[in-house]
XYZ file of C-alpha atoms in Angstrom:
302
model
C -12.352 -14.183 0.664
C -15.610 -12.662 1.706
C -15.734 -9.902 4.197
C -18.544 -9.091 6.242
C -19.988 -5.364 6.455
C -21.054 -5.614 9.899
C -17.570 -5.582 11.503
C -14.089 -5.005 10.132
C -11.816 -7.824 9.547
C -8.028 -7.990 8.749
C -6.959 -11.064 7.869
C -3.994 -12.920 6.003
C -3.011 -15.994 4.422
C 0.764 -17.370 4.489
C 2.744 -19.546 2.975
C 6.468 -21.090 3.330
C 8.806 -21.991 0.427
C 10.718 -25.044 1.061
C 14.297 -25.398 1.182
C 16.052 -26.765 -1.999
C 19.422 -27.591 -0.251
C 21.888 -24.765 1.082
C 20.458 -22.556 -1.736
C 16.815 -22.845 -1.060
C 15.452 -19.175 0.618
C 12.234 -20.072 3.130
C 9.731 -17.094 2.244
C 6.841 -15.811 4.438
C 4.364 -13.759 2.213
C 0.758 -12.639 2.834
C -2.156 -11.027 1.478
C -5.073 -9.084 2.645
C -8.377 -7.866 1.815
C -8.641 -4.417 1.907
C -8.359 -3.906 -1.689
C -12.242 -5.647 -1.283
C -13.262 -2.022 -0.075
C -11.689 -0.148 -2.599
C -13.487 -2.115 -5.322
C -17.317 -1.403 -3.324
C -16.437 2.169 -3.622
C -14.649 2.651 -7.013
C -17.432 0.548 -8.954
C -20.510 1.521 -6.744
C -22.909 0.695 -9.560
C 14.093 -4.055 -22.623
C 15.387 -6.253 -23.771
C 17.962 -7.299 -22.733
C 19.950 -10.840 -22.678
C 19.736 -13.720 -20.255
C 21.324 -12.712 -17.042
C 23.901 -15.502 -17.283
C 22.945 -17.774 -14.549
C 21.042 -21.322 -15.423
C 17.351 -20.648 -15.615
C 14.872 -23.103 -15.376
C 12.876 -21.475 -18.774
C 9.136 -22.133 -19.234
C 9.389 -25.910 -19.144
C 5.956 -27.464 -19.922
C 4.929 -24.113 -21.159
C 3.569 -24.172 -24.722
C 5.523 -21.458 -26.078
C 2.500 -20.089 -28.048
C 0.673 -20.435 -24.489
C -0.222 -16.551 -23.036
C 0.298 -15.834 -19.382
C -2.774 -15.138 -17.835
C -2.676 -12.703 -14.782
C -5.990 -12.721 -12.972
C -6.133 -9.437 -10.850
C -7.624 -6.501 -9.637
C -6.340 -3.146 -10.386
C -7.594 -1.928 -6.738
C -5.480 -4.442 -5.578
C -1.709 -3.146 -4.315
C -0.369 -6.490 -5.436
C -2.166 -6.577 -8.482
C -0.972 -3.574 -9.625
C 2.670 -4.322 -8.791
C 2.065 -7.397 -11.149
C 0.360 -5.753 -13.862
C 3.116 -2.664 -14.206
C 6.040 -5.379 -13.546
C 4.043 -7.418 -17.056
C 4.186 -4.055 -18.992
C 7.399 -2.723 -18.121
C 9.485 -5.622 -19.128
C 7.028 -6.138 -22.125
C 5.725 -10.002 -21.188
C 3.059 -10.733 -23.248
C 0.379 -11.492 -20.824
C -3.746 -11.305 -20.725
C -5.288 -9.562 -17.751
C -8.204 -10.914 -16.563
C -10.141 -8.457 -14.139
C -11.688 -10.241 -11.524
C -13.982 -7.847 -9.783
C -14.287 -7.854 -6.187
C -16.960 -5.387 -5.949
C -18.944 -8.171 -7.615
C -17.579 -10.697 -5.074
C -15.621 -12.781 -7.840
C -13.359 -13.123 -5.390
C -15.532 -15.138 -3.233
C -15.158 -19.407 -3.679
C -18.855 -19.702 -5.400
C -18.409 -16.892 -7.945
C -14.812 -17.314 -8.685
C -15.255 -21.094 -9.546
C -17.449 -20.458 -12.066
C -16.014 -17.859 -13.986
C -11.925 -18.888 -13.264
C -12.156 -22.588 -11.590
C -10.694 -20.796 -8.388
C -10.428 -24.344 -6.470
C -7.681 -25.097 -9.506
C -6.837 -21.736 -9.787
C -6.057 -20.532 -6.322
C -7.812 -22.015 -3.597
C -7.351 -19.067 -1.387
C -9.869 -17.222 -3.824
C -7.186 -13.939 -4.089
C -5.537 -11.779 -6.791
C -3.311 -11.597 -8.122
C -3.109 -14.942 -9.137
C -1.178 -16.591 -12.799
C -1.564 -19.247 -15.239
C 0.946 -19.992 -17.305
C 0.254 -22.806 -19.334
C -0.230 -25.646 -17.040
C 1.306 -23.740 -14.424
C -0.529 -21.667 -11.650
C 0.394 -19.448 -9.034
C -0.555 -17.358 -6.349
C 1.097 -14.627 -3.763
C 2.309 -11.544 -5.032
C 5.773 -11.984 -4.525
C 5.977 -15.443 -5.768
C 4.623 -14.340 -8.488
C 7.266 -11.671 -8.895
C 9.936 -13.839 -8.343
C 8.391 -16.583 -11.042
C 8.057 -13.129 -13.651
C 11.841 -12.100 -13.148
C 13.109 -15.554 -13.223
C 11.505 -17.576 -15.940
C 10.847 -15.028 -18.367
C 14.049 -14.106 -21.095
C 14.760 -10.952 -21.487
C 14.056 -9.644 -17.794
C 16.904 -7.320 -17.073
C 18.698 -8.589 -13.798
C 18.369 -5.809 -11.400
C 14.637 -6.823 -11.023
C 15.550 -9.986 -9.191
C 19.578 -10.302 -8.999
C 21.320 -13.583 -9.506
C 23.873 -12.983 -7.094
C 22.867 -14.542 -4.080
C 23.701 -12.446 -1.377
C 22.364 -9.339 -3.571
C 19.363 -11.563 -3.607
C 19.333 -12.587 -0.273
C 19.094 -8.627 0.969
C 15.988 -8.346 -1.574
C 14.299 -11.303 0.000
C 14.521 -9.325 3.473
C 12.715 -6.876 2.417
C 9.910 -8.811 0.910
C 9.885 -10.817 3.991
C 9.761 -7.317 5.886
C 6.904 -5.819 3.604
C 4.354 -7.537 4.958
C 4.120 -7.531 8.579
C 5.159 -4.010 8.668
C 4.695 -1.376 5.970
C 1.771 -3.607 4.368
C -0.282 -4.407 8.035
C 0.311 -0.603 8.624
C -0.864 1.095 5.615
C -3.689 -1.598 4.566
C -5.102 -0.479 8.421
C -4.835 2.818 8.128
C -6.453 2.883 5.010
C -9.334 1.276 6.276
C -10.142 2.626 9.266
C -10.179 6.193 7.935
C -11.160 6.080 4.701
C -12.450 3.384 3.062
C -14.282 1.951 6.547
C -16.632 5.306 7.068
C -17.238 5.770 3.565
C -18.636 2.116 3.245
C -20.865 2.804 6.335
C -18.590 0.743 8.720
C -17.702 1.852 12.198
C -13.877 3.002 11.989
C -11.815 2.141 15.060
C -9.817 5.875 15.776
C -7.688 3.599 18.287
C -6.691 1.227 15.068
C -6.326 4.088 13.166
C -3.770 5.674 15.594
C -1.797 2.513 16.014
C -2.082 1.826 12.093
C -0.059 5.194 11.980
C 2.412 4.535 14.072
C 3.498 1.623 12.612
C 3.363 2.858 8.958
C 5.570 5.905 9.603
C 7.956 3.695 11.790
C 7.952 1.478 8.532
C 8.614 4.230 6.600
C 11.460 5.390 8.695
C 12.940 2.137 8.495
C 13.434 2.200 4.722
C 15.049 5.577 4.964
C 17.551 4.191 7.647
C 18.116 0.854 6.600
C 17.716 0.058 2.582
C 17.773 4.060 1.497
C 21.356 5.265 3.370
C 23.374 8.005 2.025
C 22.186 8.721 -1.739
C 20.820 5.872 -2.483
C 18.104 5.864 -5.922
C 16.736 2.447 -5.001
C 16.375 0.016 -1.880
C 19.600 -1.551 -0.832
C 21.426 1.230 -2.646
C 21.150 -0.514 -6.075
C 21.765 1.795 -8.806
C 17.917 0.189 -10.331
C 14.850 -0.971 -8.770
C 14.025 -4.347 -7.914
C 10.823 -5.977 -7.441
C 11.111 -4.956 -3.683
C 11.277 -1.603 -4.822
C 7.851 -2.341 -6.870
C 6.063 -3.941 -4.267
C 6.519 -1.626 -1.388
C 6.187 1.632 -3.898
C 2.706 0.400 -5.001
C 1.636 -0.276 -0.956
C 2.339 3.601 0.116
C 0.661 5.157 -3.066
C -2.598 3.626 -1.317
C -2.445 6.342 1.166
C -3.842 8.455 -2.204
C -6.752 7.514 -0.728
C -6.913 9.084 2.256
C -6.508 12.789 1.338
C -3.470 15.101 0.127
C -3.539 16.626 3.843
C -3.118 12.845 5.724
C -0.885 11.697 2.973
C 1.415 14.741 3.046
C 1.560 14.395 6.796
C 2.840 10.809 7.072
C 4.712 10.946 3.923
C 6.219 14.567 4.380
C 8.679 13.852 7.146
C 10.326 11.237 4.700
C 12.107 12.647 2.001
C 14.300 10.001 0.826
C 11.124 8.011 0.885
C 9.475 10.713 -1.347
C 12.105 10.785 -3.771
C 12.692 7.157 -3.867
C 9.105 6.752 -5.127
C 9.544 9.416 -7.714
C 12.639 7.134 -8.713
C 9.940 3.769 -9.139
C 7.539 6.058 -11.076
C 10.027 7.964 -13.735
C 11.878 4.083 -14.244
C 8.322 1.950 -14.813
C 7.216 5.148 -16.770
C 4.108 5.755 -18.653
C 3.012 2.692 -17.147
C 2.776 3.375 -13.559
C 0.688 6.092 -13.836
C -1.588 4.274 -15.962
C -2.117 1.444 -14.034
C -2.859 3.474 -11.085
C -5.704 5.248 -12.649
C -8.719 3.558 -10.421
C -6.785 4.476 -7.198
C -6.631 8.552 -8.536
C -10.065 7.623 -9.653
C -11.233 6.919 -6.312
C -9.071 9.601 -4.558
C -11.276 12.000 -6.330
C -14.788 9.939 -5.718
C -13.388 10.213 -1.799
C -11.652 13.205 -1.586
C -13.335 15.850 -3.960
C -10.721 18.478 -2.728
C -8.011 17.216 -2.967
C -5.650 17.599 -6.161
C -5.253 14.985 -8.553
């Protein structure tokens, strides 16, 4: 979607999956376009057996077909998808949608990637698996973890009670952590760098929401000595999605990032656990964020 330079607009798209009997779970997911601003700045000119449950497999997908991932690594959700594929050795083709060049907008995206047929929202990430097309990062992560054989079950547990707890984190994410982080980064770092007029009040309110969200993560999902969300011994798709979100704070500089994350020791330890569990791919996929950090904050340490 296009974002005008004359004013800052935070936009979101929502989708709710339908229920399927008693086992269906209605999910709400959203995506925002803060990565568009990031792009303008950065480009100025495993093997585990099946999970013991009935899986749909890749029905209707030619086994020779390679998963296509349309993404921009400056997009937080895009990074989560790419890291997940790399960690789980999923064979995929990464197709970069350069947001700085407006390739996410309808006309350009239609010419390059038939947007109307792939993603009518013209957003990333989007995947194409044979004839199957899907957008919204949480939905994509669920699909990849469920359909591709060999993905360890801890990413998206088979147990419905464990999975339901994971789903609650994912649903909470977009209207809390993501909204706070994206708005704060926009009004403190990206907007000013792009010549936009930031709102100190919006930044202040966003920081409050962000701090509350970090506190919620610690008190609700990182109780005790939990290494990962919900006390799990290994990471889930929720861990990966949320940590990629928090990594966006790199672009605001060390001082502001440390002020926000400093009081949250459990969050910082948990982030390190996720990084280690997905190494070396985590740092590799975040290289563009580190490059942007250096561009916006020359004095910050990398």
